[in-house]
mmCIF file of C-alpha atoms in Angstrom:
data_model
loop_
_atom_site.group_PDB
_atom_site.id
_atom_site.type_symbol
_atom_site.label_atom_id
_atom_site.label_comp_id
_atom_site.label_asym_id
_atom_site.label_seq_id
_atom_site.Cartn_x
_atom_site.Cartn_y
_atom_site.Cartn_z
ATOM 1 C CA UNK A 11 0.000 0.000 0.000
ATOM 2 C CA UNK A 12 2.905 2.170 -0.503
ATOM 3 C CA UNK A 13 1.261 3.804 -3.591
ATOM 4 C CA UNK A 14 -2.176 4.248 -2.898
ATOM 5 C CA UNK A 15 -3.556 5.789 -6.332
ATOM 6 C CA UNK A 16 -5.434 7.989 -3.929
ATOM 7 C CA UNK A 17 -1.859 9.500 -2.990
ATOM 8 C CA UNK A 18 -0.193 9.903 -6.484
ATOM 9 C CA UNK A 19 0.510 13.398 -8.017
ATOM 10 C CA UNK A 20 -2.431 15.300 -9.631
ATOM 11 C CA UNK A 21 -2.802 15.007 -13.134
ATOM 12 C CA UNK A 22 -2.807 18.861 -13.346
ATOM 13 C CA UNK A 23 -0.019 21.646 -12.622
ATOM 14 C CA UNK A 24 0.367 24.758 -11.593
ATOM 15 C CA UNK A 25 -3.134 25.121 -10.280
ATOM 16 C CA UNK A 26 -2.493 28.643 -8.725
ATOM 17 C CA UNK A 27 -1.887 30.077 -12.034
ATOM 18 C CA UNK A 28 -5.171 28.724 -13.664
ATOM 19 C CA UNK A 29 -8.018 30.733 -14.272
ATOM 20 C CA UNK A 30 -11.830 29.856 -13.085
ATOM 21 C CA UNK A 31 -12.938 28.176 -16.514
ATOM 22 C CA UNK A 32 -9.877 26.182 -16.206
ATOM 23 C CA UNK A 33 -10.214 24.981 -13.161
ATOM 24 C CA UNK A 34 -13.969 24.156 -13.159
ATOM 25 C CA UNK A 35 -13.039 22.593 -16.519
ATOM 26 C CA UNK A 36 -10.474 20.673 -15.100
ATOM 27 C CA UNK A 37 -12.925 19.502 -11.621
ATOM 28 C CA UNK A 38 -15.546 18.853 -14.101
ATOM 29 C CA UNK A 39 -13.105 16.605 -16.519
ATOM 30 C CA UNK A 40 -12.297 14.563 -13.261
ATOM 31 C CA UNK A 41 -15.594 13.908 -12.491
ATOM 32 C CA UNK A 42 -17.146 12.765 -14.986
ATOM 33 C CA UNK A 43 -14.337 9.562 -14.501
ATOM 34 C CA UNK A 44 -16.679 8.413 -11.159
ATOM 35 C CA UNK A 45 -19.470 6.809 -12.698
ATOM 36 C CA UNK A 46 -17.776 5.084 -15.167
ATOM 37 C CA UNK A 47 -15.264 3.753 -11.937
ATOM 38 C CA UNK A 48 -18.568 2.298 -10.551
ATOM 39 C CA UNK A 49 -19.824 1.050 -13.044
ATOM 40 C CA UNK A 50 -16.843 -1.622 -12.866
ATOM 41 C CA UNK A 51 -17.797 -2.589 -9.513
ATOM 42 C CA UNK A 52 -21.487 -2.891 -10.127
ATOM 43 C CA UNK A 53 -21.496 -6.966 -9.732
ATOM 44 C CA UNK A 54 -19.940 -6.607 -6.483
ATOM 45 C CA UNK A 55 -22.352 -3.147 -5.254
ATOM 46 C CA UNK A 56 -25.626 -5.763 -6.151
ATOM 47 C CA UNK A 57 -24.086 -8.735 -4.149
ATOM 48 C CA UNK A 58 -23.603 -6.628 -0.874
ATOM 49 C CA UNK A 59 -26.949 -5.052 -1.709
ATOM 50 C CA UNK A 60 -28.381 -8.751 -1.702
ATOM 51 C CA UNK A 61 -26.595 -9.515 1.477
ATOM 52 C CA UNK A 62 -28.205 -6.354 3.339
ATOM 53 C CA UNK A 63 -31.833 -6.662 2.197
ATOM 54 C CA UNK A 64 -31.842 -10.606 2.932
ATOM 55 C CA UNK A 65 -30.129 -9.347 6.660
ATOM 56 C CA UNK A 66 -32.753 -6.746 7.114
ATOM 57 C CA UNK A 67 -35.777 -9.164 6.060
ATOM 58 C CA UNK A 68 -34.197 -11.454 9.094
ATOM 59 C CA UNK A 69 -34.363 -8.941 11.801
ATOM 60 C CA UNK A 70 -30.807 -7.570 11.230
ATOM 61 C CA UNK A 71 -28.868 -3.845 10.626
ATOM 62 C CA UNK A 72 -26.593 -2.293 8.528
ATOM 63 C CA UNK A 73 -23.410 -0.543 10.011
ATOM 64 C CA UNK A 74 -21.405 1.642 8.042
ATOM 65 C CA UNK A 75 -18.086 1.880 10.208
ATOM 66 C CA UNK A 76 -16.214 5.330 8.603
ATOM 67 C CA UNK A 77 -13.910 8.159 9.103
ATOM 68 C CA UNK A 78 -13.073 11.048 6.934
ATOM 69 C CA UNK A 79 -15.325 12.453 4.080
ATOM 70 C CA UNK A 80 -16.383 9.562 3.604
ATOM 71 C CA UNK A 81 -17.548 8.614 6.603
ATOM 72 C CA UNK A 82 -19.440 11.842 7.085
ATOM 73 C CA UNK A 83 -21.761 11.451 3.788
ATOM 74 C CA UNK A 84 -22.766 8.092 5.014
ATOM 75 C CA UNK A 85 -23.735 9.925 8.140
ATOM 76 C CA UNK A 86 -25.954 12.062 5.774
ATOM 77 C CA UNK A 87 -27.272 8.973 4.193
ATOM 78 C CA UNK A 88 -28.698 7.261 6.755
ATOM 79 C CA UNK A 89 -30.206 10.362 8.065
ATOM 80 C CA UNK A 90 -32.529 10.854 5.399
ATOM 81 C CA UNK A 91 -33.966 6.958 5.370
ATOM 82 C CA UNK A 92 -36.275 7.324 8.176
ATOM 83 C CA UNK A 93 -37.925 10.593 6.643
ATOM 84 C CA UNK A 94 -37.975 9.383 3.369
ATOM 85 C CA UNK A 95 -38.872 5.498 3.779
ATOM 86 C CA UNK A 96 -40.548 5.670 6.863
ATOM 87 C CA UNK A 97 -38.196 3.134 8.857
ATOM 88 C CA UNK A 98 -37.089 2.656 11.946
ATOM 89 C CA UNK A 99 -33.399 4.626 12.091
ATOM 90 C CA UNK A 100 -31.895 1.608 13.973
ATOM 91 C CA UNK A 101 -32.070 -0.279 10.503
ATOM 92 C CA UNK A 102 -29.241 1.478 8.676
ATOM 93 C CA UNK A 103 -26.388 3.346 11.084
ATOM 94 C CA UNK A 104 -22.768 5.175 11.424
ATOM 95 C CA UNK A 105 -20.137 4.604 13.531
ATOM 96 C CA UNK A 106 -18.253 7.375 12.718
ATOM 97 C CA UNK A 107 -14.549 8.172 13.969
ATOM 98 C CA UNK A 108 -14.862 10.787 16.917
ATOM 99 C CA UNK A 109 -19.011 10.214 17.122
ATOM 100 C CA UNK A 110 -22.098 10.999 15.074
ATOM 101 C CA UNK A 111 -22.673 13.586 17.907
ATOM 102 C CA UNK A 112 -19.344 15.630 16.890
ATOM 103 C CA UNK A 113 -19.474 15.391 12.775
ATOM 104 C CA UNK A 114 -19.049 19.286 12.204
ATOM 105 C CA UNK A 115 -15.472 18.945 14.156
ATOM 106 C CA UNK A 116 -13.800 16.148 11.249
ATOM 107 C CA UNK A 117 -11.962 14.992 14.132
ATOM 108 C CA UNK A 118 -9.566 13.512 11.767
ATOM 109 C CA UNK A 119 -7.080 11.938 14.795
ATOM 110 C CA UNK A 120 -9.757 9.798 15.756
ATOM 111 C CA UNK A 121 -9.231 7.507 12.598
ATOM 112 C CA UNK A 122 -5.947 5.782 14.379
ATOM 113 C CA UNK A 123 -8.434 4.861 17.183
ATOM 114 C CA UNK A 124 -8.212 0.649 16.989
ATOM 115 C CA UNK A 125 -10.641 -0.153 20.046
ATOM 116 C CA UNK A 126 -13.371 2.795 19.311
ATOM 117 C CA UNK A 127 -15.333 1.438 16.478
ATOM 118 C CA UNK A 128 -15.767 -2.317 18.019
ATOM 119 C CA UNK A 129 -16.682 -0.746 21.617
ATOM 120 C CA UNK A 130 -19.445 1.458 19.536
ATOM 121 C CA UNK A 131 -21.014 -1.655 17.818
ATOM 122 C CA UNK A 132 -20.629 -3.763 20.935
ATOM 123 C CA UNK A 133 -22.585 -1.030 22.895
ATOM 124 C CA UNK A 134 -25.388 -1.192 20.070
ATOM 125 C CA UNK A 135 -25.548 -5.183 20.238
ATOM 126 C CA UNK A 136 -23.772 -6.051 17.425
ATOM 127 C CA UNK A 137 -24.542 -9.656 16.358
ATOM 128 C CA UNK A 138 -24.452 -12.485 13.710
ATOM 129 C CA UNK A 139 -27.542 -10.950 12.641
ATOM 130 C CA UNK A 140 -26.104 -7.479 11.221
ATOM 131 C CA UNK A 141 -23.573 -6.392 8.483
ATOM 132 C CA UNK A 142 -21.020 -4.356 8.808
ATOM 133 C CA UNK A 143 -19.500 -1.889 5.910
ATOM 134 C CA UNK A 144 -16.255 -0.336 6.452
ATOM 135 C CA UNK A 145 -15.880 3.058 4.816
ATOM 136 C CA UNK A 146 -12.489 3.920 3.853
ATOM 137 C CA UNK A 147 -10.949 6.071 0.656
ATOM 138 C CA UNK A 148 -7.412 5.007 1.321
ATOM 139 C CA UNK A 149 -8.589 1.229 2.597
ATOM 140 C CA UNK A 150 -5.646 1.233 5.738
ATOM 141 C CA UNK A 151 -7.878 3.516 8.217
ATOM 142 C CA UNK A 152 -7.295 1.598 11.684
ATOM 143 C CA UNK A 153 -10.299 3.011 12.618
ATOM 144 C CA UNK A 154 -11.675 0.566 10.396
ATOM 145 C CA UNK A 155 -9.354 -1.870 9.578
ATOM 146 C CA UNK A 156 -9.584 -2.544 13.318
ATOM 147 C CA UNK A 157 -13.455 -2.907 13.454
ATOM 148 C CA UNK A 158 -13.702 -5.277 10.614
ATOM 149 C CA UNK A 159 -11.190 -7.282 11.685
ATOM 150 C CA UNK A 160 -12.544 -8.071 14.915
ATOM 151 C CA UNK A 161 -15.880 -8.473 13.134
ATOM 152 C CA UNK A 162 -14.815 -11.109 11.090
ATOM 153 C CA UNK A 163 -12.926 -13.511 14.097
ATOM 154 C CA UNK A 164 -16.733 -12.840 15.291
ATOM 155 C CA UNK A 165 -18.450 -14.001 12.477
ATOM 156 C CA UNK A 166 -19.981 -11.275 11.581
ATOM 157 C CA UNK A 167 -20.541 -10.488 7.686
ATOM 158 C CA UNK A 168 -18.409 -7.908 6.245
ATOM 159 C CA UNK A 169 -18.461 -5.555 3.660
ATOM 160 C CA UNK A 170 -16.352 -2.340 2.705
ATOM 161 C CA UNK A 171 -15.711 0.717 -0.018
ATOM 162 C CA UNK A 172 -12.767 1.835 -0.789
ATOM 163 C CA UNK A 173 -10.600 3.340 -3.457
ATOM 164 C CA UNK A 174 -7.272 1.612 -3.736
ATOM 165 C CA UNK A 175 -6.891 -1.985 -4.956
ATOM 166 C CA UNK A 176 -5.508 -4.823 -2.819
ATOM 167 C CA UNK A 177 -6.152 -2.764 0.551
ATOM 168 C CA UNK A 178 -5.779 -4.507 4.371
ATOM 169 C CA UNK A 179 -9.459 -3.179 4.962
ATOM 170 C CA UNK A 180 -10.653 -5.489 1.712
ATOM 171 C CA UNK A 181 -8.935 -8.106 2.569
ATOM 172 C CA UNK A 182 -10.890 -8.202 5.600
ATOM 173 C CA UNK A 183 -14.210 -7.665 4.126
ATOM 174 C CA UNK A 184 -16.241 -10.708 2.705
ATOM 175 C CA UNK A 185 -18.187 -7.838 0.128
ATOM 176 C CA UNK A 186 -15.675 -5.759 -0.545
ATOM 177 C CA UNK A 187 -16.038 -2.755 -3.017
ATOM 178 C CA UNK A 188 -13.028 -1.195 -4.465
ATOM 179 C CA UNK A 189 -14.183 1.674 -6.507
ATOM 180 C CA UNK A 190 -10.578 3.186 -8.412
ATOM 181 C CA UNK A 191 -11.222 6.562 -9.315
ATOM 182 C CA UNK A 192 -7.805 7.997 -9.233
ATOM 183 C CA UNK A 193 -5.605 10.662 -8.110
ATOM 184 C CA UNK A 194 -7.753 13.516 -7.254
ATOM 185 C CA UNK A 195 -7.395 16.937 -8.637
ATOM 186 C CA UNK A 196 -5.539 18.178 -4.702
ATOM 187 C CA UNK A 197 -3.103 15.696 -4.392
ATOM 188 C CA UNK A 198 -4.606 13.471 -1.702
ATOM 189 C CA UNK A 199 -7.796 15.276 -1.336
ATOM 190 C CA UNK A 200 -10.168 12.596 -1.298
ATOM 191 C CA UNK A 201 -13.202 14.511 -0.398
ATOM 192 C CA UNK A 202 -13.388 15.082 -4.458
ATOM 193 C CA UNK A 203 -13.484 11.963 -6.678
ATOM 194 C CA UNK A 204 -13.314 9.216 -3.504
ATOM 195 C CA UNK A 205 -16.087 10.846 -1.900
ATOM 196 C CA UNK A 206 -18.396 11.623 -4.502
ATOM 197 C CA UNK A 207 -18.251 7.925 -5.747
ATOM 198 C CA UNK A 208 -18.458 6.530 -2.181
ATOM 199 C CA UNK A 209 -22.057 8.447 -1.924
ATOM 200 C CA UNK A 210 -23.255 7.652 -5.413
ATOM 201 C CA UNK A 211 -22.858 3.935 -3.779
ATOM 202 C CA UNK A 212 -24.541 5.059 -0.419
ATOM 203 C CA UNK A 213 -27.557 6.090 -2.633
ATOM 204 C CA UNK A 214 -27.622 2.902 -4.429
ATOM 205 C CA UNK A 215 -27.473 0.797 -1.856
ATOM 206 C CA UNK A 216 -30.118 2.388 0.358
ATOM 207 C CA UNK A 217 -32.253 3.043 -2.304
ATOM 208 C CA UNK A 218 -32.128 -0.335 -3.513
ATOM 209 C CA UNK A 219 -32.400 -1.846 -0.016
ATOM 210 C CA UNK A 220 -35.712 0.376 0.674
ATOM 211 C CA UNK A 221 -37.243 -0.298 -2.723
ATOM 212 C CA UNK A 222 -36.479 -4.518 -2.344
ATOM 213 C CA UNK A 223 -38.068 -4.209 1.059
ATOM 214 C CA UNK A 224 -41.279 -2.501 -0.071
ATOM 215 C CA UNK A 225 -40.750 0.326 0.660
ATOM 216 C CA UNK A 226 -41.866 2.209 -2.680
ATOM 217 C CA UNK A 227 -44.605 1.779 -4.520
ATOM 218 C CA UNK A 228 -43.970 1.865 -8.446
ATOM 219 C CA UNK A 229 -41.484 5.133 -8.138
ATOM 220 C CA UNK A 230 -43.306 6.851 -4.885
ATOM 221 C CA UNK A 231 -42.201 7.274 -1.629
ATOM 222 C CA UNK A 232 -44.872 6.347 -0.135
ATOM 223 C CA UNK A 233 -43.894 5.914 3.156
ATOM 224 C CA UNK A 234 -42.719 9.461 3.628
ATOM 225 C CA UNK A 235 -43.066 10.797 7.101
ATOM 226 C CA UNK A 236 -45.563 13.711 7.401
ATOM 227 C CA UNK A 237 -43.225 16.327 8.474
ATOM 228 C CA UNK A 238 -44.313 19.415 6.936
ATOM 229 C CA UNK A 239 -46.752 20.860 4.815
ATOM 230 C CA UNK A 240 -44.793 20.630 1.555
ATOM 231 C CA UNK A 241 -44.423 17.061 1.730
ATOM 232 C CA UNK A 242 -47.968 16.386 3.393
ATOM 233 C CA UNK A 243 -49.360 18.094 0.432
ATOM 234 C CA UNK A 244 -47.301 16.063 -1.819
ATOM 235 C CA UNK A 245 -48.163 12.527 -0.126
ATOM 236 C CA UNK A 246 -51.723 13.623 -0.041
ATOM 237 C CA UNK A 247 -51.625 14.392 -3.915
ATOM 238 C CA UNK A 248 -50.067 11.116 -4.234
ATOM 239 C CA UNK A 249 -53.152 9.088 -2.442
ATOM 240 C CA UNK A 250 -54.749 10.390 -4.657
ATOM 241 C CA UNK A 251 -53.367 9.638 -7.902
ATOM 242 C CA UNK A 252 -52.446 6.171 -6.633
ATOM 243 C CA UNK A 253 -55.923 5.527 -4.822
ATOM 244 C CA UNK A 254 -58.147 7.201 -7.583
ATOM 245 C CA UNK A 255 -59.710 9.777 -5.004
ATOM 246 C CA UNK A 256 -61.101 13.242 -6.478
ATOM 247 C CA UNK A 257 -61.518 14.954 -2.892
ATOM 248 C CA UNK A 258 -58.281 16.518 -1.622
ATOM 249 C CA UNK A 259 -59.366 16.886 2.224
ATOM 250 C CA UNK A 260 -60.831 13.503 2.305
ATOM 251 C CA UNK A 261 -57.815 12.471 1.198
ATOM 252 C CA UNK A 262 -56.022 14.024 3.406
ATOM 253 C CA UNK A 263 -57.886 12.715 6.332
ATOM 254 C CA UNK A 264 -57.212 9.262 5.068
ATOM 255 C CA UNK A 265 -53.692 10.319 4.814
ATOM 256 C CA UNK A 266 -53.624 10.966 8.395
ATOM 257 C CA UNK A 267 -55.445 8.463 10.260
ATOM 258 C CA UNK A 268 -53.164 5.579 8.715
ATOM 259 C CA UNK A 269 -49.866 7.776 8.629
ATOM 260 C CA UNK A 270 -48.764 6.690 5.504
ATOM 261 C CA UNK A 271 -49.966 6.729 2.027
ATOM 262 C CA UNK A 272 -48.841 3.089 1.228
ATOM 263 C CA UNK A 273 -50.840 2.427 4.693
ATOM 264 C CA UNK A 274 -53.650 4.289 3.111
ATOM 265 C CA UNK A 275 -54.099 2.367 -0.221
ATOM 266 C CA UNK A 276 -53.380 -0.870 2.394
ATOM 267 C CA UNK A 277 -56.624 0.242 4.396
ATOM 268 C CA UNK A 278 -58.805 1.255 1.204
ATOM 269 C CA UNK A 279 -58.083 -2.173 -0.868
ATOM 270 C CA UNK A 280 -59.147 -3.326 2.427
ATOM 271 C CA UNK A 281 -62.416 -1.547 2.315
ATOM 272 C CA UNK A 282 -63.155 -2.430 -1.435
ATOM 273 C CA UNK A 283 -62.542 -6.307 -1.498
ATOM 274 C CA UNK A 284 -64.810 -6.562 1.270
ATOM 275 C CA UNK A 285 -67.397 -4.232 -0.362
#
């Protein structure tokens, strides 16, 4: 691991002597290399995502274990699932290097922490149940490395993204993703390519997990939480399309009283097979 890819020289010069278009040119140029980066790694994204929904559907969790960049978008994530997909937010967390609690600080020391990430998942119950994704751009974090090792002596199924080939942290995971984008733009600044890439897979593999559990209904989210009136008026608008009703407030009543729209359509089929 000597020469991470994620460590070599920018392919561009002289940066301070660059004007705006060149630069944004240049950012731009680079990023359009990230989809095409996962696209190589697609078999192995859909055979972790066929790991998690199949743990889930037992009774199980995801863990991301992270630090850096990152770590912090799969904090932002896993957020948004309970709002968005209406489940519980025990079903996909972060154990992030130097807490959840503290994410604004990118308390970078914390990554050479060996004993905080397996003390974090102990305290949340860890088990054979669960899978656990390490989150790394450089794949050597001990942070990480650390976690996942201990997981697997425990038996519990592994997983990882990263962005160098042949890392310790993949050799530890039984899923592992190794998504090779290349040096970044800042020498070493993998909050660019490495972290946009890592959260194009965070959105696949949530939103592939939520839709194989059920939790969308043809391409509505239809078990968005009622939060505000934007996206009550939305859901409401969308019981009606979906449940062929012409009134607005009865809608929205129904809406309501089953506190979903996917519960809604549940408790109206309901009413019209036995009618």
């Amino acid at each position: 691991m000597q020469n991470r890819i994620t460590e070599q020289p920018s392919n561009y010069r002289d940066l301070e002597t660059r004007s705006i278009e060149e630069l944004t040119g240049f950012i731009n140029s680079e990023d359009k290399s990230v989809a095409p980066a996962i696209e190589k790694e697609l078999p192995r994204i859909n055979a972790l995502i066929e790991v998690i929904v199949e743990k889930i559907k037992n009774g199980g969790r995801l863990f991301y274990v992270g630090a850096g960049s990152s770590g912090r978008l799969s904090v932002l994530d896993v957020i948004e699932l309970p709002t968005t997909y209406g489940v519980s937010p025990d079903l996909f967390q972060v154990i992030l290097a130097g807490g959840v609690d503290r994410l604004v600080e990118a308390r970078e020391e914390m990554e050479d922490d060996k004993n905080e990430a397996w003390e974090k998942l102990r305290e949340k119950g860890i088990s054979k149940k669960d899978i656990v994704i390490g989150i790394s751009a450089s794949g050597t974090t001990p942070f990480v490395l650390a976690a996942l090792t201990t997981c697997r002596k425990e038996h519990i199924e592994t997983g990882c993204i990263v962005s160098n080939p042949g890392s310790p942290i993949a050799a530890q995971a039984l899923y592992p993703i190794e998504v090779i984008t290349g040096p970044e733009f800042i020498t070493g600044s993998t909050r660019m390519k490495c972290a946009t890439a890592h959260k194009m897979i965070f959105d696949m593999i949530s939103t592939t997990t939520m839709v194989r559990l059920g939790r969308i209904i043809d391409n509505q989210m239809v078990n968005v939480k009622l939060i505000n009136h934007k996206i009550t008026d939305r859901a409401t608008k969308m019981l009606m399309r979906l449940g062929d009703i012409s009134d607005y407030d009865m809608a929205k009543e129904m809406l309501f009283r089953n506190g979903s729209v996917q519960n809604a359509l549940k408790s109206l089929n309901s009413k019209n097979h036995r009618a």
